[in-house]
Amino acid sequence: MQQVLLSTLAKIPFLAKLPDEAIAALATKAKVLRFPKQAVIISEGDETSSLYIILTGKVRVFGRDDKSKEVTLLVEEAGQYFGELALLSDDPRSAAVEALEPTVCAVVCKADFINWLKLHPDAAIALLGVLSKKVRYLTEKVKQMALSNVYERTIKALQDMAEPEGNIFVIRDKPTQQELANMVGSSREMINKIMKELTKGGYIVVKGKSLRIENKPPASW
């Protein structure tokens, strides 16, 4: 697992250009934790402030309103990380994180990370660039939620997940209708209706765990 940790750290964008000894020093500060599927790793409002690096597995970052309606903000996989915003402030956690499958994380507490960062200021500058990109992404997602209807958000979510395969686009591990509903801030019933219409129109084809976008869906519905 130590080798996996070192390899994963070396691929993180704000660490990638650091010398091996700097990454090894950060690795010594990490504690490896295992989470079962559906485990809540972070709850919204928590006072914790650690950085989590995903070694294996997949998580979703989500928010919940007063009526317990959930919106998925991000899905992060092995080689990615979460919780970095808490490293730069003393505010409570602004979102929750749940394991979508059995997940192993390396966890570095804020005090250890800040002390390490002081010795490697180049990483701090790179981290600010990464945070800026994430803030822009989340700002764009908020704009979509405010200015687009459910159909438009659903099409955008499917297109973002799909990968080109010849003349079509394929989502090899398609989300469930509830997962898709959480991504776009809608009900499962509404997503079910949209998916039925897209299938009926010949725009998408579902085969087992994959979803194929065979024709470009209409821009509006």
Short mmCIF file of N, CA, C and O in Angstrom, two decimals, residues 23-75:
data_model
loop_
_atom_site.label_atom_id
_atom_site.label_comp_id
_atom_site.label_asym_id
_atom_site.label_seq_id
_atom_site.Cartn_x
_atom_site.Cartn_y
_atom_site.Cartn_z
N ILE A 23 7.77 14.18 -1.81
CA ILE A 23 6.58 13.34 -1.82
C ILE A 23 6.68 12.25 -0.74
O ILE A 23 5.70 11.95 -0.05
N ALA A 24 7.87 11.70 -0.59
CA ALA A 24 8.07 10.66 0.43
C ALA A 24 7.85 11.25 1.83
O ALA A 24 7.29 10.59 2.71
N ALA A 25 8.27 12.50 2.03
CA ALA A 25 8.08 13.15 3.33
C ALA A 25 6.60 13.35 3.62
O ALA A 25 6.15 13.17 4.76
N LEU A 26 5.82 13.71 2.59
CA LEU A 26 4.38 13.87 2.78
C LEU A 26 3.73 12.53 3.06
O LEU A 26 2.82 12.43 3.90
N ALA A 27 4.20 11.49 2.40
CA ALA A 27 3.63 10.15 2.59
C ALA A 27 3.77 9.68 4.03
O ALA A 27 2.90 8.95 4.54
N THR A 28 4.84 10.08 4.69
CA THR A 28 5.04 9.64 6.08
C THR A 28 4.01 10.25 7.02
O THR A 28 3.81 9.77 8.14
N LYS A 29 3.36 11.34 6.58
CA LYS A 29 2.35 12.01 7.41
C LYS A 29 0.96 11.41 7.21
O LYS A 29 0.02 11.76 7.94
N ALA A 30 0.82 10.54 6.22
CA ALA A 30 -0.50 10.02 5.86
C ALA A 30 -0.89 8.79 6.67
O ALA A 30 -0.06 7.93 6.94
N LYS A 31 -2.16 8.73 7.01
CA LYS A 31 -2.74 7.56 7.68
C LYS A 31 -3.71 6.92 6.71
O LYS A 31 -4.59 7.58 6.15
N VAL A 32 -3.58 5.63 6.48
CA VAL A 32 -4.43 4.92 5.53
C VAL A 32 -5.70 4.43 6.23
O VAL A 32 -5.64 3.74 7.25
N LEU A 33 -6.86 4.83 5.67
CA LEU A 33 -8.15 4.43 6.23
C LEU A 33 -8.98 3.74 5.15
O LEU A 33 -8.94 4.12 3.98
N ARG A 34 -9.77 2.75 5.57
CA ARG A 34 -10.63 2.00 4.66
C ARG A 34 -12.10 2.28 4.98
O ARG A 34 -12.48 2.29 6.15
N PHE A 35 -12.90 2.46 3.93
CA PHE A 35 -14.31 2.77 4.10
C PHE A 35 -15.15 1.81 3.27
O PHE A 35 -14.87 1.61 2.08
N PRO A 36 -16.19 1.20 3.84
CA PRO A 36 -17.07 0.33 3.06
C PRO A 36 -17.97 1.15 2.14
O PRO A 36 -18.10 2.37 2.30
N LYS A 37 -18.58 0.48 1.20
CA LYS A 37 -19.53 1.13 0.30
C LYS A 37 -20.64 1.80 1.11
O LYS A 37 -21.14 1.24 2.07
N GLN A 38 -21.01 3.02 0.72
CA GLN A 38 -22.07 3.84 1.33
C GLN A 38 -21.65 4.46 2.68
O GLN A 38 -22.46 5.13 3.32
N ALA A 39 -20.41 4.28 3.07
CA ALA A 39 -19.95 4.92 4.31
C ALA A 39 -19.86 6.43 4.08
O ALA A 39 -19.41 6.89 3.03
N VAL A 40 -20.30 7.21 5.07
CA VAL A 40 -20.17 8.66 5.02
C VAL A 40 -18.78 9.01 5.56
O VAL A 40 -18.51 8.85 6.75
N ILE A 41 -17.91 9.47 4.69
CA ILE A 41 -16.53 9.77 5.07
C ILE A 41 -16.45 11.14 5.74
O ILE A 41 -15.74 11.32 6.73
N ILE A 42 -17.18 12.10 5.19
CA ILE A 42 -17.27 13.45 5.75
C ILE A 42 -18.74 13.85 5.76
O ILE A 42 -19.45 13.61 4.79
N SER A 43 -19.18 14.45 6.85
CA SER A 43 -20.54 14.99 6.92
C SER A 43 -20.49 16.51 6.78
O SER A 43 -19.53 17.16 7.25
N GLU A 44 -21.48 17.06 6.10
CA GLU A 44 -21.56 18.51 5.96
C GLU A 44 -21.66 19.15 7.34
O GLU A 44 -22.45 18.71 8.18
N GLY A 45 -20.83 20.15 7.59
CA GLY A 45 -20.82 20.80 8.89
C GLY A 45 -19.77 20.28 9.84
O GLY A 45 -19.56 20.84 10.92
N ASP A 46 -19.09 19.19 9.47
CA ASP A 46 -18.01 18.65 10.31
C ASP A 46 -16.93 19.70 10.54
O ASP A 46 -16.66 20.54 9.67
N GLU A 47 -16.28 19.62 11.68
CA GLU A 47 -15.20 20.55 12.01
C GLU A 47 -13.83 19.99 11.62
O GLU A 47 -12.81 20.58 11.93
N THR A 48 -13.81 18.85 10.96
CA THR A 48 -12.54 18.23 10.57
C THR A 48 -11.86 19.03 9.46
O THR A 48 -12.51 19.81 8.77
N SER A 49 -10.55 18.83 9.30
CA SER A 49 -9.83 19.63 8.30
C SER A 49 -8.68 18.86 7.65
O SER A 49 -7.61 19.41 7.39
N SER A 50 -8.89 17.58 7.40
CA SER A 50 -7.84 16.77 6.78
C SER A 50 -8.01 16.70 5.27
O SER A 50 -9.10 16.91 4.72
N LEU A 51 -6.91 16.38 4.61
CA LEU A 51 -6.90 16.13 3.17
C LEU A 51 -7.01 14.62 2.95
O LEU A 51 -6.32 13.84 3.61
N TYR A 52 -7.90 14.21 2.04
CA TYR A 52 -8.10 12.79 1.73
C TYR A 52 -7.62 12.52 0.30
O TYR A 52 -8.07 13.19 -0.64
N ILE A 53 -6.73 11.56 0.15
CA ILE A 53 -6.25 11.13 -1.17
C ILE A 53 -6.80 9.73 -1.42
O ILE A 53 -6.60 8.82 -0.62
N ILE A 54 -7.52 9.56 -2.53
CA ILE A 54 -8.15 8.27 -2.83
C ILE A 54 -7.13 7.33 -3.46
O ILE A 54 -6.62 7.59 -4.55
N LEU A 55 -6.84 6.24 -2.79
CA LEU A 55 -5.91 5.24 -3.31
C LEU A 55 -6.62 4.21 -4.15
O LEU A 55 -6.15 3.80 -5.21
N THR A 56 -7.78 3.75 -3.69
CA THR A 56 -8.64 2.86 -4.47
C THR A 56 -10.08 3.21 -4.16
O THR A 56 -10.39 3.70 -3.07
N GLY A 57 -10.98 2.96 -5.12
CA GLY A 57 -12.40 3.21 -4.88
C GLY A 57 -12.92 4.47 -5.55
O GLY A 57 -12.26 5.05 -6.44
N LYS A 58 -14.09 4.89 -5.13
CA LYS A 58 -14.77 6.04 -5.73
C LYS A 58 -15.68 6.67 -4.69
O LYS A 58 -16.32 5.98 -3.90
N VAL A 59 -15.76 8.00 -4.69
CA VAL A 59 -16.62 8.73 -3.75
C VAL A 59 -17.43 9.77 -4.48
O VAL A 59 -17.10 10.16 -5.60
N ARG A 60 -18.50 10.22 -3.83
CA ARG A 60 -19.24 11.37 -4.36
C ARG A 60 -19.26 12.46 -3.31
O ARG A 60 -19.41 12.19 -2.11
N VAL A 61 -19.13 13.68 -3.78
CA VAL A 61 -19.22 14.86 -2.92
C VAL A 61 -20.59 15.47 -3.16
O VAL A 61 -20.96 15.73 -4.31
N PHE A 62 -21.36 15.67 -2.09
CA PHE A 62 -22.74 16.12 -2.29
C PHE A 62 -23.18 17.10 -1.21
O PHE A 62 -22.60 17.19 -0.14
N GLY A 63 -24.22 17.84 -1.55
CA GLY A 63 -24.86 18.74 -0.60
C GLY A 63 -26.29 18.33 -0.38
O GLY A 63 -26.88 17.61 -1.20
N ARG A 64 -26.87 18.79 0.71
CA ARG A 64 -28.25 18.42 1.04
C ARG A 64 -28.96 19.65 1.60
O ARG A 64 -28.41 20.39 2.42
N ASP A 65 -30.22 19.89 1.15
CA ASP A 65 -30.95 21.05 1.66
C ASP A 65 -31.76 20.68 2.90
O ASP A 65 -31.65 19.56 3.42
N ASP A 66 -32.56 21.64 3.40
CA ASP A 66 -33.32 21.42 4.64
C ASP A 66 -34.36 20.32 4.50
O ASP A 66 -34.83 19.76 5.50
N LYS A 67 -34.74 20.01 3.26
CA LYS A 67 -35.73 18.96 3.02
C LYS A 67 -35.07 17.63 2.66
O LYS A 67 -35.72 16.73 2.17
N SER A 68 -33.77 17.55 2.89
CA SER A 68 -32.97 16.34 2.64
C SER A 68 -32.85 15.99 1.17
O SER A 68 -32.50 14.85 0.82
N LYS A 69 -33.10 16.95 0.28
CA LYS A 69 -32.87 16.72 -1.14
C LYS A 69 -31.38 16.85 -1.43
O LYS A 69 -30.75 17.83 -1.02
N GLU A 70 -30.81 15.88 -2.13
CA GLU A 70 -29.37 15.84 -2.35
C GLU A 70 -29.01 16.26 -3.77
O GLU A 70 -29.75 16.00 -4.72
N VAL A 71 -27.85 16.90 -3.89
CA VAL A 71 -27.29 17.24 -5.19
C VAL A 71 -25.83 16.80 -5.19
O VAL A 71 -25.06 17.20 -4.31
N THR A 72 -25.46 15.96 -6.15
CA THR A 72 -24.08 15.51 -6.26
C THR A 72 -23.26 16.59 -6.95
O THR A 72 -23.58 17.02 -8.06
N LEU A 73 -22.20 17.04 -6.28
CA LEU A 73 -21.35 18.09 -6.81
C LEU A 73 -20.19 17.53 -7.63
O LEU A 73 -19.84 18.08 -8.67
N LEU A 74 -19.60 16.47 -7.14
CA LEU A 74 -18.44 15.87 -7.79
C LEU A 74 -18.43 14.36 -7.55
O LEU A 74 -18.96 13.91 -6.54
N VAL A 75 -17.84 13.63 -8.46
CA VAL A 75 -17.52 12.22 -8.24
C VAL A 75 -16.01 12.09 -8.43
O VAL A 75 -15.47 12.49 -9.46
#
